[in-house]
C-alpha cells in the first residue's frame, strides 16, 4: 500500500491508475470501513482510502482532540483488505492556509436532524469531501449508509456541482447484537456497550409500528424517545422520514407507501450514537 501525506505525492502516484475509488474516513477503522474498501475494490482499478480527522466538522465542545487516532492499526487493516493507496494528509497539507471558502449545503437537507444538533457539521463535511475529491479525482466515492443524512447531502453536492464522481453508499455493518459499528463505540463502558443496542431496537420498533398500520408518527416518535429516556439515554431525535429528502412523510399517501427510513441519535453517558433503518410501510 502506497502512503501519501501530501497532495503532490498523491497525484503523482495516482497517474498510473485508470479508474480509482475513494473511501474517505477519519481513521480508527473498524469492519464497517473495511467493508467499504472491499466494496470499492469491485468498482475501480485502485482504491484510495483517506484518513483525516477533519477539524471543520467538529463543534468546539465536541471530541476533535480526543477522537481516536490509531495510525499503525489503521494501516494494517487497510493492507489486510488490499487497499492500494492511503492518503493521510497532515492538517497543514490539506489546509495550508485557513479554509475560508466553505461549501454551504442546502439547509432544507443539512439543517435538520444531525444538522440541527450539530450546526455547521455538514458544511465541514462537504468542504473536506470536496477537497479530498479534488485531491484524488476518483471516479467513485464510497460512504457508509450509517451516516445516512451525510450520504444524501454528499450526493446532492455531487449532483449540484456536476462533480465527475459517482457517490455510492455502503451497507451498515453491525455487531452480533445489532449495534451499528462506529468509531465512537469505543467510548462506551462495558455496561453502556451492553445497553447500546437499544437504539437500533427503538428504530426497529418505529418501523414495525408503521408497518403494522400506525400513522400518528409524532406520537410514535415521542413514545420511542420517552422509552429510551427511561433507560437512561438522552435522545436528540428518533424519527421516521422519507428516504428521498428526509422530510416527514405526508399523512396519507407517503406514510402508506413511500420508501421510509427511521433515524435516531441519542447520547448514552458521554457517547453520542446515531443509527438508521430503511423500510417501506408495506414491507
Ligand atoms: O464519515 C466520516 O467519517 C467523515 O464525515 C468523512 C466523510 C470522512 C469526512 O470527514
Coordinates of C-alpha atoms and ligand atoms in Angstrom, one line a residue:
X1 CA 0.0 0.0 0.0
X2 CA 1.4 3.4 -1.0
X3 CA 1.1 6.1 1.6
X4 CA 0.9 9.7 0.6
X5 CA 0.8 12.6 3.0
X6 CA 0.9 15.5 0.5
X7 CA -1.4 16.3 -2.4
X8 CA 1.5 16.3 -5.0
X9 CA 2.7 12.8 -3.7
X10 CA -0.9 11.5 -4.1
X11 CA -1.5 13.0 -7.5
X12 CA 1.8 11.8 -8.9
X13 CA 1.1 8.2 -7.7
X14 CA -2.5 8.1 -9.0
X15 CA -1.4 8.9 -12.5
X16 CA -0.7 5.2 -13.0
X17 CA -4.4 4.2 -12.5
X18 CA -7.3 4.5 -14.9
X19 CA -10.2 4.3 -12.5
X20 CA -10.0 4.9 -8.8
X21 CA -12.5 4.7 -6.0
X22 CA -12.1 6.9 -2.9
X23 CA -13.1 5.8 0.6
X24 CA -12.9 8.9 2.9
X25 CA -12.5 8.1 6.6
X26 CA -11.4 9.7 9.9
X27 CA -9.5 6.6 10.8
X28 CA -9.9 4.3 13.8
X29 CA -11.0 1.8 11.2
X30 CA -13.5 -1.0 12.0
X31 CA -15.1 -3.7 10.0
X32 CA -17.6 -1.2 8.6
X33 CA -14.8 0.8 7.0
X34 CA -13.1 -2.3 5.7
X35 CA -16.4 -3.4 4.1
X36 CA -16.4 0.0 2.2
X37 CA -12.9 -0.7 1.0
X38 CA -13.9 -4.2 -0.2
X39 CA -16.9 -2.7 -2.0
X40 CA -14.7 0.0 -3.6
X41 CA -12.3 -2.7 -4.9
X42 CA -15.1 -4.1 -7.1
X43 CA -15.8 -0.6 -8.5
X44 CA -12.4 0.5 -9.7
X45 CA -8.8 -0.5 -10.6
X46 CA -7.4 1.0 -7.4
X47 CA -8.8 2.0 -4.0
X48 CA -7.7 5.2 -2.3
X49 CA -8.6 5.4 1.4
X50 CA -8.2 8.6 3.3
X51 CA -7.5 9.1 7.0
X52 CA -8.0 12.6 8.1
X53 CA -9.7 13.9 11.3
X54 CA -11.4 17.0 9.9
X55 CA -11.5 19.8 12.4
X56 CA -14.0 21.7 10.3
X57 CA -16.8 19.3 11.1
X58 CA -16.4 19.4 14.9
X59 CA -18.1 21.9 17.2
X60 CA -15.9 23.5 19.8
X61 CA -17.3 21.3 22.6
X62 CA -17.0 18.1 20.6
X63 CA -14.4 15.4 20.6
X64 CA -11.9 16.6 17.9
X65 CA -8.9 16.4 20.3
X66 CA -9.8 13.1 21.8
X67 CA -11.1 11.4 18.6
X68 CA -9.2 8.1 18.5
X69 CA -6.1 8.2 16.2
X70 CA -4.9 4.7 15.6
X71 CA -2.4 5.1 12.7
X72 CA -0.5 1.8 12.9
X73 CA -3.7 -0.3 13.3
X74 CA -5.4 1.6 10.5
X75 CA -2.5 0.9 8.1
X76 CA -2.5 -2.8 8.9
X77 CA -6.3 -3.0 8.5
X78 CA -6.2 -1.3 5.1
X79 CA -3.4 -3.5 4.0
X80 CA -5.4 -6.6 5.0
X81 CA -8.2 -5.7 2.6
X82 CA -6.0 -4.8 -0.3
X83 CA -6.3 -1.0 -0.2
X84 CA -3.9 0.4 -2.8
X85 CA -3.3 3.9 -1.6
X86 CA -3.7 5.6 1.8
X87 CA -3.9 9.4 1.7
X88 CA -3.3 10.8 5.1
X89 CA -2.6 14.5 5.0
X90 CA -1.4 16.5 8.0
X91 CA -3.6 19.4 8.7
X92 CA -1.1 21.8 7.1
X93 CA -1.1 19.7 3.9
X94 CA -4.9 19.8 3.4
X95 CA -5.4 23.3 4.9
X96 CA -2.1 25.1 4.3
X97 CA -4.0 28.4 4.8
X98 CA -7.2 29.0 6.8
X99 CA -10.0 27.3 4.8
X100 CA -12.2 30.4 4.4
X101 CA -14.1 29.0 1.4
X102 CA -16.7 26.6 2.5
X103 CA -19.4 24.5 0.8
X104 CA -22.8 25.6 2.1
X105 CA -25.2 22.7 1.7
X106 CA -28.9 23.1 1.2
X107 CA -30.4 24.0 4.6
X108 CA -33.5 22.0 3.8
X109 CA -31.4 18.9 4.0
X110 CA -28.4 19.9 6.1
X111 CA -30.0 22.0 8.9
X112 CA -32.4 19.2 10.0
X113 CA -31.7 16.1 12.2
X114 CA -27.9 15.9 12.6
X115 CA -27.5 19.5 11.3
X116 CA -30.0 20.8 13.9
X117 CA -28.0 19.3 16.7
X118 CA -24.5 19.9 15.2
X119 CA -24.7 23.2 13.4
X120 CA -22.1 23.6 10.7
X121 CA -21.4 19.8 10.7
X122 CA -22.4 19.3 7.1
X123 CA -20.6 22.4 5.8
X124 CA -17.5 21.0 7.4
X125 CA -18.1 17.5 5.9
X126 CA -18.9 18.9 2.4
X127 CA -15.9 21.2 2.4
X128 CA -13.4 18.4 3.3
X129 CA -15.0 15.9 0.9
X130 CA -15.0 18.4 -1.9
X131 CA -11.3 19.0 -1.2
X132 CA -10.5 15.2 -1.0
X133 CA -12.3 14.7 -4.3
X134 CA -10.2 17.4 -5.9
X135 CA -7.0 15.8 -4.5
X136 CA -7.7 12.3 -5.6
X137 CA -10.1 12.9 -8.6
X138 CA -11.7 9.5 -8.2
X139 CA -14.4 8.0 -10.4
X140 CA -16.3 6.6 -7.5
X141 CA -16.5 7.7 -3.8
X142 CA -18.0 5.2 -1.2
X143 CA -19.6 6.4 2.1
X144 CA -21.3 4.4 4.8
X145 CA -25.1 4.4 4.9
X146 CA -24.8 4.5 8.7
X147 CA -24.3 8.3 8.2
X148 CA -27.5 8.3 6.2
X149 CA -28.0 12.1 6.1
X150 CA -24.3 12.7 5.2
X151 CA -24.7 10.3 2.2
X152 CA -27.7 12.3 1.0
X153 CA -26.0 15.6 1.5
X154 CA -22.9 14.5 -0.4
X155 CA -25.0 13.0 -3.3
X156 CA -26.8 16.4 -3.5
X157 CA -23.4 18.2 -3.5
X158 CA -22.0 16.0 -6.3
X159 CA -25.2 16.4 -8.4
X160 CA -25.4 20.2 -7.9
X161 CA -21.8 20.8 -8.7
X162 CA -21.8 18.2 -11.6
X163 CA -18.8 16.5 -10.0
X164 CA -17.4 13.8 -12.2
X165 CA -17.8 11.2 -9.4
X166 CA -20.4 8.6 -8.6
X167 CA -21.3 8.7 -4.9
X168 CA -22.1 5.1 -3.7
X169 CA -23.5 4.0 -0.3
X170 CA -22.2 1.0 1.6
X171 CA -24.4 -1.0 3.9
X172 CA -24.1 -0.6 7.6
X173 CA -22.1 -3.3 9.3
X174 CA -23.5 -4.4 12.7
X175 CA -22.1 -6.3 15.7
X176 CA -23.8 -9.6 16.6
X177 CA -26.3 -7.9 18.8
X178 CA -27.3 -5.4 16.1
X179 CA -25.3 -2.3 17.3
X180 CA -24.1 -0.4 14.2
X181 CA -20.3 -0.3 14.1
X182 CA -18.9 3.1 14.8
X183 CA -15.5 4.5 15.9
X184 CA -17.4 6.2 18.8
X185 CA -18.5 2.8 20.2
X186 CA -15.0 2.6 21.7
X187 CA -16.0 5.3 24.1
X188 CA -18.7 3.1 25.7
X189 CA -18.1 1.4 29.1
X190 CA -19.0 -2.4 29.2
X191 CA -22.4 -1.6 30.7
X192 CA -23.1 1.1 28.1
X193 CA -21.9 -1.3 25.3
X194 CA -24.5 -3.8 26.5
X195 CA -27.2 -1.2 26.5
X196 CA -26.2 0.5 23.2
X197 CA -28.3 -1.9 21.0
X198 CA -31.4 -0.3 22.4
X199 CA -31.0 2.5 19.8
X200 CA -31.3 0.1 16.8
X201 CA -34.1 -1.8 18.6
X202 CA -36.0 1.5 19.1
X203 CA -35.7 2.2 15.3
X204 CA -36.9 -1.3 14.5
X205 CA -39.8 -0.7 16.9
X206 CA -40.8 2.5 15.0
X207 CA -40.5 0.7 11.6
X208 CA -42.6 -2.2 12.9
X209 CA -45.3 0.1 14.2
X210 CA -45.6 1.9 10.9
X211 CA -45.7 -1.4 9.0
X212 CA -48.4 -2.5 11.4
X213 CA -50.5 0.5 10.3
X214 CA -49.7 3.1 13.0
X215 CA -49.9 6.6 11.3
X216 CA -49.6 9.1 14.2
X217 CA -45.9 9.5 13.7
X218 CA -45.3 12.4 16.2
X219 CA -46.9 10.3 18.9
X220 CA -44.9 7.2 18.0
X221 CA -41.7 9.2 17.9
X222 CA -42.4 10.8 21.3
X223 CA -43.1 7.4 22.9
X224 CA -39.9 5.9 21.4
X225 CA -37.9 8.9 22.8
X226 CA -39.5 8.6 26.2
X227 CA -38.8 4.8 26.3
X228 CA -35.1 5.5 25.6
X229 CA -35.1 8.2 28.3
X230 CA -36.5 5.8 30.8
X231 CA -33.5 3.5 30.1
X232 CA -31.0 6.4 30.8
X233 CA -30.5 7.8 27.3
X234 CA -30.7 11.4 26.2
X235 CA -32.2 11.2 22.7
X236 CA -31.8 14.0 20.3
X237 CA -34.3 12.6 17.8
X238 CA -36.0 9.4 16.8
X239 CA -38.0 9.9 13.7
X240 CA -39.5 8.4 10.6
X241 CA -38.7 10.3 7.3
X242 CA -39.0 9.9 3.6
X243 CA -35.8 8.4 2.2
X244 CA -35.7 10.8 -0.7
X245 CA -35.4 14.1 1.2
X246 CA -35.6 13.3 4.9
X247 CA -38.8 15.3 5.3
X248 CA -41.7 13.9 7.4
X249 CA -43.9 11.7 5.3
X250 CA -47.1 13.4 4.2
X251 CA -50.1 12.0 6.2
X252 CA -51.9 9.5 4.0
X253 CA -50.1 8.7 0.7
X254 CA -46.5 8.9 1.8
X255 CA -47.0 7.3 5.2
X256 CA -48.8 4.4 3.5
X257 CA -46.4 3.8 0.6
X258 CA -43.3 5.9 0.3
X259 CA -39.8 4.4 1.0
X260 CA -39.1 5.5 4.5
X261 CA -36.2 5.5 6.9
X262 CA -36.2 5.6 10.7
X263 CA -33.3 7.7 12.0
X264 CA -32.1 8.2 15.5
X265 CA -29.4 10.0 17.5
X266 CA -29.1 9.7 21.3
X267 CA -26.5 10.1 23.9
X268 CA -25.6 7.2 26.3
X269 CA -23.4 8.6 29.1
X270 CA -20.9 10.7 27.3
X271 CA -21.2 9.0 23.9
X272 CA -23.5 10.2 21.1
X273 CA -24.6 7.3 18.8
X274 CA -26.6 7.5 15.5
X275 CA -28.3 4.8 13.5
X276 CA -30.9 4.3 10.9
X277 CA -33.1 1.7 9.3
X278 CA -34.7 1.8 5.9
X279 CA -38.1 0.3 5.5
X280 CA -41.3 0.6 3.5
X281 CA -44.7 0.9 5.1
X282 CA -45.9 -2.2 3.2
X283 CA -42.8 -4.4 3.8
Ligands
LIG1 O1 -18.0 9.9 7.7 C1 -16.8 10.3 8.1 O2 -16.0 9.6 8.6 C2 -16.5 11.8 7.8 O3 -17.6 12.6 7.9 C3 -15.9 12.0 6.4 C4 -16.8 11.6 5.3 C5 -14.6 11.1 6.2 C6 -15.5 13.4 6.2 O4 -14.5 13.8 7.2

